[in-house]
Amino acid sequence: MASTAHFPSAVGNYAPDFEIPGVDKEVHHLARYLRNYKLVCVVFLSNTCTTVRSQLSKLKAIQQKFPEVKVIGINSNDSHKEPAEGFEPMQEFAQQMQLNFPYLWDSTQDVALGFQAKYTPQAFLIDPQGLVRYDGDLDGLDSGLSYGLDSRLEKDTGAIVTLLAGKEFTPTSIPDSEIFGSPITWY
């Protein structure tokens, strides 16, 4: 059984490039998204995690609110142990939840290991140079969404607005014991 519990945060490191299939049956390559967006938000998801389901509206709102940011959902859970995490259930999940962003399948778990992902939902913001600038929960991405703000207000101190403004973002480290969600199911 693989585990990433001993790995440090991915912040400051280059994101692992990937080329994996999406529920749209297309192959998605991180490098292509990095060329076309100011930030790429990779979020590890699960079809069965109640926290993921309760926070999907935040991800869809981020995709809608920030056209210069591309949200990419990735499912890395072991579909042998958890059949509801397989490719066909992912397609059904994406359609049922009306996802407005790509949902990709990391069947080998190589992408999750490369990002040092531990749980779902876990988000990573990547700049155009491929550096991971944020690793954390969804609330840290856009505080305006957390507080019900409708537009980019100056009070918004989330990672997305801060990084889009060209400023440094130093996230507060959240101990694993305080993370809400489900651990990734490893092989």
XYZ file of N, CA, C and O in Angstrom, residues 5-74:
280
model
N 2.098 10.087 3.395
C 2.074 10.777 4.673
C 3.435 11.351 5.055
O 3.508 12.354 5.746
N 4.521 10.750 4.607
C 5.851 11.219 4.971
C 6.382 12.312 4.053
O 7.427 12.887 4.321
N 5.710 12.629 2.965
C 6.189 13.630 2.033
C 5.875 15.043 2.523
O 4.815 15.296 3.079
N 6.770 15.985 2.281
C 6.469 17.379 2.600
C 5.508 17.957 1.560
O 5.195 17.312 0.573
N 5.087 19.180 1.778
C 4.202 19.850 0.838
C 4.878 19.985 -0.518
O 6.095 20.102 -0.619
N 4.071 20.000 -1.568
C 4.583 20.158 -2.924
C 4.869 21.616 -3.271
O 5.459 21.901 -4.311
N 4.474 22.556 -2.409
C 4.643 23.984 -2.690
C 6.125 24.306 -2.918
O 6.993 23.891 -2.160
N 6.368 25.035 -4.015
C 7.722 25.425 -4.357
C 8.415 24.462 -5.299
O 9.462 24.776 -5.863
N 7.838 23.300 -5.511
C 8.385 22.298 -6.426
C 7.653 22.363 -7.759
O 6.548 22.898 -7.843
N 8.266 21.801 -8.781
C 7.590 21.716 -10.068
C 6.504 20.657 -9.994
O 6.702 19.586 -9.424
N 5.369 20.967 -10.583
C 4.268 20.003 -10.649
C 4.658 18.889 -11.604
O 5.305 19.139 -12.627
N 4.268 17.670 -11.289
C 4.555 16.582 -12.221
C 3.676 16.720 -13.463
O 2.470 16.893 -13.351
N 4.305 16.673 -14.617
C 3.525 16.742 -15.843
C 2.754 15.435 -15.976
O 3.176 14.396 -15.490
N 1.603 15.508 -16.602
C 0.820 14.290 -16.790
C 0.102 14.336 -18.117
O -0.109 15.402 -18.697
N -0.247 13.176 -18.577
C -1.022 12.995 -19.798
C -1.945 11.819 -19.522
O -1.533 10.665 -19.643
N -3.184 12.123 -19.087
C -4.120 11.078 -18.660
C -5.505 11.327 -19.254
O -5.835 12.450 -19.631
N -6.323 10.260 -19.325
C -7.640 10.388 -19.953
C -8.658 11.078 -19.050
O -8.602 10.968 -17.823
N -9.561 11.775 -19.708
C -10.679 12.399 -19.016
C -11.971 11.662 -19.307
O -12.030 10.826 -20.209
N -13.003 12.001 -18.551
C -14.299 11.364 -18.761
C -14.876 11.716 -20.127
O -15.788 11.050 -20.606
N -14.332 12.747 -20.764
C -14.738 13.125 -22.112
C -14.061 12.252 -23.176
O -14.224 12.491 -24.367
N -13.260 11.258 -22.728
C -12.535 10.318 -23.582
C -11.403 10.984 -24.362
O -10.864 10.411 -25.311
N -11.015 12.174 -23.957
C -9.862 12.870 -24.530
C -8.686 12.705 -23.571
O -8.870 12.497 -22.377
N -7.467 12.817 -24.098
C -6.273 12.786 -23.262
C -5.926 14.227 -22.902
O -5.887 15.104 -23.767
N -5.691 14.462 -21.625
C -5.407 15.809 -21.118
C -3.959 15.870 -20.645
O -3.500 15.001 -19.916
N -3.267 16.937 -21.079
C -1.851 17.110 -20.802
C -1.675 18.406 -20.022
O -2.058 19.468 -20.499
N -1.092 18.322 -18.830
C -0.915 19.507 -17.987
C -0.195 20.626 -18.727
O -0.597 21.789 -18.633
N 0.849 20.308 -19.472
C 1.633 21.334 -20.163
C 0.771 22.190 -21.084
O 0.985 23.401 -21.206
N -0.219 21.608 -21.718
C -1.106 22.379 -22.605
C -1.911 23.409 -21.823
O -2.103 24.538 -22.270
N -2.385 23.008 -20.659
C -3.148 23.949 -19.830
C -2.246 25.063 -19.301
O -2.659 26.218 -19.227
N -1.008 24.735 -18.941
C -0.090 25.754 -18.412
C 0.218 26.819 -19.452
O 0.464 27.973 -19.108
N 0.202 26.450 -20.728
C 0.454 27.422 -21.805
C -0.718 28.377 -21.995
O -0.543 29.477 -22.514
N -1.920 27.964 -21.614
C -3.114 28.737 -21.947
C -3.786 29.454 -20.778
O -4.731 30.206 -20.997
N -3.331 29.220 -19.545
C -3.980 29.816 -18.373
C -2.944 30.410 -17.431
O -1.803 29.951 -17.381
N -3.352 31.430 -16.684
C -2.453 32.056 -15.713
C -2.219 31.165 -14.505
O -1.159 31.229 -13.889
N -3.209 30.361 -14.165
C -3.086 29.375 -13.089
C -3.859 28.133 -13.480
O -4.903 28.226 -14.124
N -3.355 26.982 -13.065
C -4.082 25.728 -13.213
C -4.325 25.197 -11.808
O -3.413 25.152 -10.983
N -5.569 24.847 -11.541
C -5.966 24.328 -10.232
C -6.273 22.844 -10.375
O -7.308 22.469 -10.916
N -5.347 22.004 -9.915
C -5.539 20.555 -9.933
C -6.144 20.164 -8.597
O -5.601 20.500 -7.544
N -7.287 19.486 -8.641
C -7.969 19.081 -7.418
C -8.209 17.580 -7.451
O -8.801 17.064 -8.400
N -7.738 16.898 -6.425
C -7.972 15.460 -6.327
C -9.362 15.246 -5.746
O -9.704 15.796 -4.702
N -10.159 14.468 -6.486
C -11.565 14.268 -6.169
C -11.876 12.783 -5.981
O -11.064 11.920 -6.290
N -13.067 12.540 -5.521
C -13.592 11.190 -5.346
C -15.069 11.221 -5.698
O -15.755 12.206 -5.415
N -15.548 10.151 -6.282
C -16.976 10.058 -6.599
C -17.820 9.849 -5.347
O -19.011 10.137 -5.350
N -17.211 9.310 -4.301
C -17.983 8.880 -3.129
C -17.754 9.726 -1.881
O -18.466 9.548 -0.898
N -16.791 10.613 -1.880
C -16.480 11.430 -0.697
C -17.572 12.486 -0.496
O -17.856 13.286 -1.395
N -18.176 12.501 0.673
C -19.240 13.479 0.947
C -18.704 14.904 0.981
O -19.418 15.831 0.599
N -17.457 15.093 1.400
C -16.873 16.440 1.398
C -16.703 16.940 -0.026
O -16.990 18.107 -0.322
N -16.252 16.079 -0.918
C -16.133 16.466 -2.329
C -17.502 16.895 -2.846
O -17.650 17.960 -3.449
N -18.500 16.077 -2.614
C -19.848 16.390 -3.110
C -20.355 17.724 -2.552
O -20.959 18.503 -3.276
N -20.086 17.975 -1.281
C -20.580 19.218 -0.662
C -19.811 20.442 -1.142
O -20.307 21.550 -1.017
N -18.608 20.249 -1.699
C -17.798 21.400 -2.106
C -17.655 21.553 -3.621
O -16.952 22.448 -4.080
N -18.342 20.712 -4.379
C -18.263 20.844 -5.837
C -18.754 22.198 -6.329
O -18.242 22.726 -7.309
N -19.724 22.765 -5.637
C -20.228 24.078 -6.060
C -19.125 25.131 -5.992
O -19.087 26.050 -6.812
N -18.189 25.010 -5.046
C -17.057 25.943 -4.966
C -16.169 25.814 -6.188
O -15.749 26.816 -6.769
N -15.871 24.576 -6.572
C -15.016 24.371 -7.749
C -15.674 24.896 -9.011
O -15.029 25.539 -9.847
N -16.958 24.616 -9.155
C -17.667 25.104 -10.347
C -17.715 26.629 -10.348
O -17.577 27.254 -11.397
N -17.863 27.231 -9.175
C -17.882 28.698 -9.080
C -16.509 29.286 -9.409
O -16.420 30.324 -10.071
N -15.439 28.640 -8.962
C -14.091 29.107 -9.296
C -13.898 29.069 -10.801
O -13.402 30.021 -11.407
N -14.293 27.966 -11.451
C -14.137 27.846 -12.898
C -14.916 28.938 -13.626
O -14.457 29.479 -14.616
N -16.077 29.271 -13.095
C -16.907 30.297 -13.721
C -16.401 31.708 -13.411
O -16.399 32.575 -14.275
N -15.954 31.943 -12.206
C -15.543 33.271 -11.738
C -14.205 33.722 -12.319
O -13.988 34.907 -12.538
N -13.307 32.774 -12.561
C -11.950 33.108 -12.992
C -11.646 32.471 -14.347
O -11.115 31.359 -14.413
N -11.923 33.167 -15.456
C -11.659 32.580 -16.780
C -10.173 32.346 -17.047
O -9.827 31.539 -17.908
N -9.300 33.005 -16.294
C -7.867 32.834 -16.483
C -7.291 31.681 -15.665
O -6.098 31.426 -15.671
N -8.170 30.950 -14.969
C -7.785 29.799 -14.164
C -8.499 28.563 -14.718
O -9.688 28.609 -14.994
N -7.763 27.472 -14.872
C -8.365 26.228 -15.326
C -8.400 25.238 -14.172
O -7.374 24.888 -13.608
N -9.598 24.799 -13.813
C -9.778 23.764 -12.795
C -9.713 22.411 -13.490
O -10.313 22.219 -14.556
N -8.973 21.484 -12.903
C -8.889 20.115 -13.405
C -9.109 19.181 -12.229
O -8.343 19.207 -11.258
N -10.152 18.362 -12.292
C -10.387 17.351 -11.266
C -9.694 16.057 -11.651
O -9.691 15.682 -12.823
N -9.095 15.388 -10.669
C -8.422 14.107 -10.919
C -8.871 13.102 -9.864
O -8.868 13.397 -8.674
